Amino acid sequence: MQGKATLAYLALTLSLITISARATNNMLLTTLPPFARYVLRLSNIDVGLLMATVFVSTFVATTLLNPILGRWTRTAFVTSNMFIFLSMFLFYLSSSLTVWIISALTGFASGLVFPNMITAASAAKDARSVEQLLAIYTTGLSASLVAGPLFETWLLGFIGYREVFLPFSAVAFVAALTSFYVRFPQISGRHRRSLALLSKGFLASVLSNATYAVPFAAITTFLVIYASERFGVSKELAYFAFIPFFSVSFATRLLIALFPRRSLLPAFISSASITIAALLAFDFVNTYPLFLLLSAALGYPHGSIYPMSTIIIARSTPVEMRGAVNSYFSATGNLIFITVPVIVGYISHYIGLGTSFLMLCLPVIATFSVFLIKYGRDSMLLSVW
């Protein structure tokens, strides 16, 4: 078992950088569109292209550069966090032209930050501690998705979209400062990319995470719109649907951090089953209170499947390969978030959002079935500590 003082240090630094970096990243992704539209006066098409620029540059960094960094991982990690801190001031000073360059560079920097925060959990010496740190990391992600929006909502009560970048520079500064103290595992060699892409840990984690990442990409994009159109509630009440969702997700991840799971299979089956049942129920829920309960139910698989997917990587890949596998794992998530909202938005134009959510059961059932058939009895789903 990892020494308590060392584990506490790793947990503290990982928690600080996860909450501050993810809160900053979420603020950027949610504020950049209205900032570009209403302050810089870009068209809706340009706003969409601007956000695509962010995601594509993140994907390029995650897929092409991060897997080959090797011993330069820590340098790239610290430099990227420092640039994201600087970007808060650059966005504040940006114009309709410079915002494109700043967005691309910030997206690229983000692609070198988040996969390596997963890798940093492997700095622990034993398997149980690694899994605890992964759970702490994912709990920090959920906490940031509650604290960050609350902070920004309060700020926007008296300042505008341009000015809000300045107070968030303090949040980004915490991430930049903490990045100097984050430890990474010692890597003795470098693996070919093909080995990472074909590894059991990568394929299993992608399949398991897809059972929820696919519907989650649609939910985060269209949940508020669906609540407004289906139930006719105000924009504030429609946005409130995220509160039970992320609250249950946070509680689930906190429990995983406090009580690490030995066997992942029961939790995975229950999470995927809840996801499928909830997607089937979307078009049949007729009252807003029941819709909030449905949103809360979806928070459980959101809180459980992602940390279990990262644990699968930790259990089934050697530490030398883990950085590359984490990079490709993150890249698949980026691809899902680029493609799924576009597909669902197009389909919903013809069949409506409720039926579109129901149709998402098909890829969930498919990936769930393939995962169970291929890895259901694999030792990586059992405890290795």
Coordinates of C-alpha atoms in Angstrom, one line a residue:
M1 CA 0.0 0.0 0.0
Q2 CA 1.2 3.5 -0.9
G3 CA 2.6 5.5 2.1
K4 CA -0.2 7.7 3.5
A5 CA 1.8 10.9 3.2
T6 CA 2.7 10.3 -0.4
L7 CA -0.8 9.2 -1.3
A8 CA -2.2 12.4 0.3
Y9 CA 0.2 14.5 -1.6
L10 CA -0.7 12.9 -4.9
A11 CA -4.4 13.2 -4.1
L12 CA -4.1 16.8 -3.2
T13 CA -2.2 17.9 -6.2
L14 CA -4.4 15.9 -8.6
S15 CA -7.6 17.2 -7.0
L16 CA -6.4 20.9 -7.2
I17 CA -5.3 20.7 -10.8
T18 CA -8.3 18.7 -11.9
I19 CA -10.9 21.0 -10.4
S20 CA -9.2 24.2 -11.5
A21 CA -8.2 23.0 -15.0
R22 CA -11.6 21.5 -15.8
A23 CA -13.5 24.5 -14.4
T24 CA -11.4 26.8 -16.7
N25 CA -11.9 24.5 -19.6
N26 CA -15.7 24.2 -19.1
M27 CA -15.9 28.0 -18.8
L28 CA -14.0 28.4 -22.0
L29 CA -16.2 25.9 -23.9
T30 CA -19.5 27.4 -22.6
T31 CA -18.5 31.1 -22.7
L32 CA -16.7 31.3 -26.0
P33 CA -19.8 30.8 -28.1
P34 CA -21.9 33.7 -26.6
F35 CA -18.7 35.8 -26.4
A36 CA -18.0 35.3 -30.1
R37 CA -21.7 35.8 -31.0
Y38 CA -22.7 38.8 -28.9
V39 CA -19.4 40.6 -28.2
L40 CA -17.3 39.9 -31.3
R41 CA -20.5 39.8 -33.6
L42 CA -19.6 36.6 -35.4
S43 CA -22.4 34.8 -37.2
N44 CA -23.8 31.5 -36.0
I45 CA -21.9 29.6 -38.7
D46 CA -18.6 31.3 -37.6
V47 CA -19.4 30.4 -34.0
G48 CA -19.8 26.8 -34.9
L49 CA -16.6 26.8 -36.9
L50 CA -14.8 28.5 -34.0
M51 CA -15.8 25.8 -31.6
A52 CA -14.8 23.1 -34.2
T53 CA -11.4 24.8 -34.3
V54 CA -11.0 24.3 -30.6
F55 CA -12.1 20.6 -30.7
V56 CA -10.0 19.8 -33.8
S57 CA -6.9 21.3 -32.3
T58 CA -7.4 19.4 -29.1
F59 CA -7.9 16.2 -31.1
V60 CA -4.6 16.8 -33.0
A61 CA -2.6 17.4 -29.8
T62 CA -4.1 14.4 -28.1
T63 CA -3.8 12.0 -31.0
L64 CA -0.5 13.0 -32.7
L65 CA 1.7 14.7 -30.2
N66 CA 0.9 13.5 -26.7
P67 CA 1.5 9.8 -27.3
I68 CA 5.1 10.4 -28.4
L69 CA 6.1 12.9 -25.7
G70 CA 7.8 10.3 -23.5
R71 CA 10.1 12.1 -21.0
W72 CA 8.9 15.5 -22.3
T73 CA 5.4 14.9 -20.9
R74 CA 5.9 16.9 -17.7
T75 CA 7.4 19.8 -19.7
A76 CA 4.5 19.9 -22.1
F77 CA 2.0 19.6 -19.3
V78 CA 3.4 22.5 -17.3
T79 CA 3.9 24.7 -20.5
S80 CA 0.3 24.0 -21.6
N81 CA -1.2 24.9 -18.2
M82 CA 0.8 28.1 -18.2
F83 CA -0.4 29.0 -21.7
I84 CA -4.1 28.4 -20.7
F85 CA -3.6 30.8 -17.8
L86 CA -2.2 33.4 -20.3
S87 CA -5.0 32.7 -22.7
M88 CA -7.6 34.2 -20.2
F89 CA -5.9 37.6 -20.8
L90 CA -5.6 37.0 -24.5
F91 CA -9.3 36.2 -24.9
Y92 CA -10.1 39.4 -22.9
L93 CA -8.0 41.4 -25.4
S94 CA -9.1 39.4 -28.5
S95 CA -10.8 40.7 -31.6
S96 CA -12.9 38.9 -34.2
L97 CA -9.6 37.9 -36.0
T98 CA -7.3 37.0 -33.2
V99 CA -9.9 34.9 -31.4
W100 CA -9.4 32.2 -34.0
I101 CA -5.6 31.9 -33.3
I102 CA -6.1 32.0 -29.5
S103 CA -8.8 29.4 -29.7
A104 CA -6.7 27.0 -31.7
L105 CA -3.7 27.4 -29.5
T106 CA -5.8 27.0 -26.3
G107 CA -7.5 23.9 -27.7
F108 CA -4.1 22.4 -28.6
A109 CA -2.8 23.1 -25.1
S110 CA -5.9 21.4 -23.6
G111 CA -5.1 18.3 -25.6
L112 CA -1.8 18.1 -23.7
V113 CA -3.3 18.6 -20.3
F114 CA -6.3 16.3 -19.7
P115 CA -4.9 12.9 -20.9
N116 CA -1.8 13.5 -18.8
M117 CA -3.9 14.2 -15.7
I118 CA -5.2 10.6 -16.1
T119 CA -1.6 9.4 -16.5
A120 CA -0.5 11.3 -13.4
A121 CA -2.6 8.9 -11.3
S122 CA -0.2 6.1 -12.2
A123 CA 2.5 7.8 -10.1
A124 CA 1.2 5.8 -7.2
K125 CA 3.1 2.6 -6.5
D126 CA 0.4 0.1 -6.1
A127 CA -2.7 -0.8 -8.0
R128 CA -5.2 0.1 -5.2
S129 CA -3.7 3.6 -4.8
V130 CA -3.8 4.1 -8.6
E131 CA -7.5 3.3 -8.7
Q132 CA -8.2 5.6 -5.8
L133 CA -6.4 8.4 -7.5
L134 CA -8.3 7.8 -10.7
A135 CA -11.6 7.9 -8.7
I136 CA -10.4 11.2 -7.1
Y137 CA -9.6 12.6 -10.5
T138 CA -13.0 11.8 -11.9
T139 CA -14.6 13.2 -8.7
G140 CA -12.7 16.4 -9.3
L141 CA -14.1 16.6 -12.8
S142 CA -17.7 16.4 -11.5
A143 CA -17.0 18.9 -8.7
S144 CA -15.7 21.4 -11.2
L145 CA -18.8 21.0 -13.3
V146 CA -20.8 22.1 -10.3
A147 CA -18.6 24.8 -8.9
G148 CA -17.5 26.4 -12.2
P149 CA -20.9 27.2 -13.6
L150 CA -22.1 28.4 -10.2
F151 CA -19.1 30.8 -10.1
E152 CA -19.7 32.0 -13.6
T153 CA -23.4 32.5 -13.1
W154 CA -22.7 34.7 -10.1
L155 CA -20.1 36.7 -12.1
L156 CA -22.3 37.2 -15.1
G157 CA -24.8 39.0 -12.8
F158 CA -22.6 42.1 -12.9
I159 CA -20.0 41.7 -15.6
G160 CA -20.1 40.7 -19.3
Y161 CA -18.8 37.9 -21.4
R162 CA -15.5 39.6 -22.2
E163 CA -14.8 40.6 -18.6
V164 CA -15.5 37.1 -17.2
F165 CA -12.2 35.8 -18.5
L166 CA -10.3 37.9 -16.0
P167 CA -11.6 36.4 -12.8
F168 CA -11.3 33.0 -14.3
S169 CA -7.6 33.7 -14.8
A170 CA -7.3 33.2 -11.0
V171 CA -8.7 29.7 -11.4
A172 CA -6.4 29.0 -14.3
F173 CA -3.5 30.3 -12.2
V174 CA -4.2 27.6 -9.6
A175 CA -3.9 25.0 -12.3
A176 CA -0.7 26.5 -13.7
L177 CA 0.9 26.7 -10.3
T178 CA -0.1 23.2 -9.3
S179 CA 1.2 21.7 -12.5
F180 CA 4.7 22.2 -11.3
Y181 CA 4.0 19.8 -8.4
V182 CA 2.1 17.1 -10.2
R183 CA 4.1 13.9 -10.3
F184 CA 4.2 11.5 -13.3
P185 CA 5.2 7.8 -13.4
Q186 CA 8.8 7.0 -14.4
I187 CA 8.8 5.8 -18.0
S188 CA 11.7 3.6 -19.0
G189 CA 10.9 3.2 -22.7
R190 CA 8.6 4.1 -25.5
H191 CA 6.0 1.9 -27.2
R192 CA 4.9 2.1 -30.8
R193 CA 1.5 3.8 -31.4
S194 CA 0.1 0.6 -32.9
L195 CA 0.7 -1.3 -29.7
A196 CA -1.3 1.2 -27.7
L197 CA -4.1 1.3 -30.3
L198 CA -4.3 -2.5 -30.3
S199 CA -3.9 -3.0 -26.6
K200 CA -6.7 -4.7 -24.7
G201 CA -6.9 -1.8 -22.2
F202 CA -7.5 0.7 -25.0
L203 CA -10.2 -1.3 -26.8
A204 CA -12.0 -2.3 -23.6
S205 CA -12.0 1.2 -22.2
V206 CA -13.3 2.7 -25.5
L207 CA -16.1 0.2 -25.6
S208 CA -17.1 0.6 -22.0
N209 CA -16.9 4.4 -22.1
A210 CA -18.9 4.5 -25.4
T211 CA -21.9 3.0 -23.6
Y212 CA -22.4 6.4 -21.9
A213 CA -20.2 8.9 -23.8
V214 CA -22.5 8.6 -26.9
P215 CA -25.7 9.6 -25.1
F216 CA -23.9 12.0 -22.8
A217 CA -22.6 14.0 -25.8
A218 CA -26.2 14.4 -27.0
I219 CA -27.6 15.1 -23.5
T220 CA -25.1 17.9 -22.7
T221 CA -26.0 19.6 -26.0
F222 CA -29.8 19.1 -26.1
L223 CA -31.0 18.5 -22.5
V224 CA -31.9 22.2 -21.9
I225 CA -33.5 22.6 -25.4
Y226 CA -35.5 19.4 -24.9
A227 CA -36.7 20.6 -21.4
S228 CA -37.8 24.0 -22.8
E229 CA -39.6 22.6 -25.8
R230 CA -41.2 19.5 -24.2
F231 CA -42.3 21.1 -20.9
G232 CA -42.4 24.8 -21.8
V233 CA -40.4 25.8 -18.7
S234 CA -38.3 29.0 -18.4
K235 CA -34.7 28.9 -19.4
E236 CA -33.5 29.0 -15.8
L237 CA -35.7 26.0 -14.9
A238 CA -34.6 24.2 -18.0
Y239 CA -31.0 24.6 -17.1
F240 CA -31.8 23.4 -13.6
A241 CA -32.1 19.9 -15.1
F242 CA -28.3 19.7 -15.0
I243 CA -28.2 20.1 -11.2
P244 CA -29.6 16.7 -10.3
F245 CA -27.7 15.2 -13.1
F246 CA -24.2 16.4 -12.0
S247 CA -25.1 16.1 -8.3
V248 CA -25.8 12.4 -8.6
S249 CA -22.7 12.0 -10.8
F250 CA -20.5 13.8 -8.2
A251 CA -21.9 11.6 -5.4
T252 CA -21.3 8.4 -7.4
R253 CA -17.7 9.3 -8.1
L254 CA -17.1 10.4 -4.5
L255 CA -18.3 7.0 -3.3
I256 CA -16.0 5.2 -5.8
A257 CA -13.1 7.3 -4.5
L258 CA -13.9 6.5 -0.9
F259 CA -14.8 2.8 -1.5
P260 CA -12.8 1.4 -4.4
R261 CA -14.5 -1.4 -6.3
R262 CA -12.9 -4.8 -6.6
S263 CA -15.2 -6.1 -9.3
L264 CA -16.2 -3.6 -12.0
L265 CA -18.7 -5.9 -13.8
P266 CA -21.8 -5.5 -11.6
A267 CA -21.5 -1.7 -11.6
F268 CA -20.9 -1.6 -15.3
I269 CA -24.0 -3.8 -16.0
S270 CA -26.2 -1.7 -13.8
S271 CA -24.9 1.6 -15.3
A272 CA -25.5 0.5 -18.9
S273 CA -28.9 -0.8 -18.0
I274 CA -30.0 2.5 -16.4
T275 CA -28.7 4.4 -19.4
I276 CA -30.8 2.2 -21.8
A277 CA -33.9 2.4 -19.6
A278 CA -33.6 6.2 -19.2
L279 CA -33.1 6.8 -23.0
L280 CA -36.2 4.6 -23.6
A281 CA -38.2 6.7 -21.1
F282 CA -37.4 10.1 -22.5
D283 CA -40.3 10.2 -25.0
F284 CA -42.8 9.0 -22.4
V285 CA -42.1 11.3 -19.5
N286 CA -45.0 13.9 -19.4
T287 CA -44.2 16.1 -16.3
Y288 CA -41.2 18.2 -15.5
P289 CA -40.6 16.7 -12.0
L290 CA -40.4 13.2 -13.5
F291 CA -38.0 14.6 -16.1
L292 CA -35.8 15.8 -13.2
L293 CA -35.9 12.3 -11.7
L294 CA -34.9 10.9 -15.1
S295 CA -32.0 13.4 -15.3
A296 CA -30.9 12.4 -11.8
A297 CA -31.0 8.7 -12.8
L298 CA -28.7 9.4 -15.8
G299 CA -26.2 11.0 -13.4
Y300 CA -25.4 7.6 -11.9
P301 CA -23.9 6.0 -15.2
H302 CA -22.3 9.4 -15.9
G303 CA -20.6 9.2 -12.5
S304 CA -19.6 5.5 -12.8
I305 CA -18.7 4.5 -16.3
Y306 CA -15.9 7.0 -17.0
P307 CA -13.9 6.3 -13.8
M308 CA -14.4 2.5 -14.4
S309 CA -13.0 3.0 -18.0
T310 CA -9.9 4.7 -16.7
I311 CA -9.5 2.0 -14.1
I312 CA -9.6 -0.6 -16.9
I313 CA -6.7 1.1 -18.6
A314 CA -4.7 1.2 -15.3
R315 CA -5.4 -2.5 -14.7
S316 CA -4.6 -3.8 -18.2
T317 CA -1.7 -1.7 -19.6
P318 CA 1.9 -1.3 -18.5
V319 CA 2.9 2.0 -17.1
E320 CA 5.2 2.7 -20.1
M321 CA 2.2 2.5 -22.5
R322 CA -0.4 4.2 -20.3
G323 CA 0.3 7.7 -21.5
A324 CA -0.3 6.8 -25.1
V325 CA -3.4 4.7 -24.3
N326 CA -4.8 7.6 -22.2
S327 CA -4.2 10.0 -25.1
Y328 CA -6.0 7.8 -27.6
F329 CA -8.8 7.1 -25.1
S330 CA -9.3 10.9 -24.7
A331 CA -9.2 11.4 -28.5
T332 CA -12.1 8.9 -29.0
G333 CA -14.1 11.0 -26.5
N334 CA -13.3 14.1 -28.6
L335 CA -14.5 12.4 -31.7
I336 CA -17.7 11.4 -30.0
F337 CA -18.4 15.0 -28.9
I338 CA -17.7 16.3 -32.4
T339 CA -19.9 13.9 -34.3
V340 CA -22.8 12.8 -32.0
P341 CA -24.4 16.3 -31.5
V342 CA -24.3 16.9 -35.2
I343 CA -25.9 13.6 -36.0
V344 CA -28.6 13.9 -33.3
G345 CA -29.3 17.5 -34.3
Y346 CA -29.8 16.5 -37.9
I347 CA -32.0 13.5 -37.0
S348 CA -34.1 15.5 -34.5
H349 CA -35.1 17.8 -37.3
Y350 CA -37.2 15.0 -38.7
I351 CA -38.2 12.8 -35.7
G352 CA -37.9 15.1 -32.7
L353 CA -35.4 15.1 -29.8
G354 CA -37.3 12.5 -27.7
T355 CA -37.3 9.9 -30.4
S356 CA -33.7 10.8 -31.2
F357 CA -32.7 10.0 -27.6
L358 CA -34.6 6.7 -27.9
M359 CA -32.6 5.9 -31.1
L360 CA -29.4 6.3 -29.1
C361 CA -30.2 3.0 -27.4
L362 CA -29.0 1.3 -30.5
P363 CA -25.3 2.2 -30.2
V364 CA -25.4 1.8 -26.4
I365 CA -26.8 -1.7 -26.7
A366 CA -24.3 -2.6 -29.4
T367 CA -21.2 -1.4 -27.5
F368 CA -22.6 -2.9 -24.2
S369 CA -23.1 -6.3 -25.9
V370 CA -19.7 -6.3 -27.6
F371 CA -18.0 -5.4 -24.3
L372 CA -19.7 -8.1 -22.4
I373 CA -19.0 -10.8 -25.0
K374 CA -15.4 -9.8 -25.4
Y375 CA -14.3 -8.8 -21.9
G376 CA -17.1 -9.9 -19.6
R377 CA -15.0 -12.6 -18.0
D378 CA -11.6 -10.9 -18.3
S379 CA -9.5 -10.5 -15.2
M380 CA -9.2 -6.8 -15.6
L381 CA -12.8 -6.5 -14.4
L382 CA -11.7 -8.1 -11.2
S383 CA -9.5 -6.6 -8.5
V384 CA -5.8 -6.7 -9.0
W385 CA -5.0 -5.5 -5.4

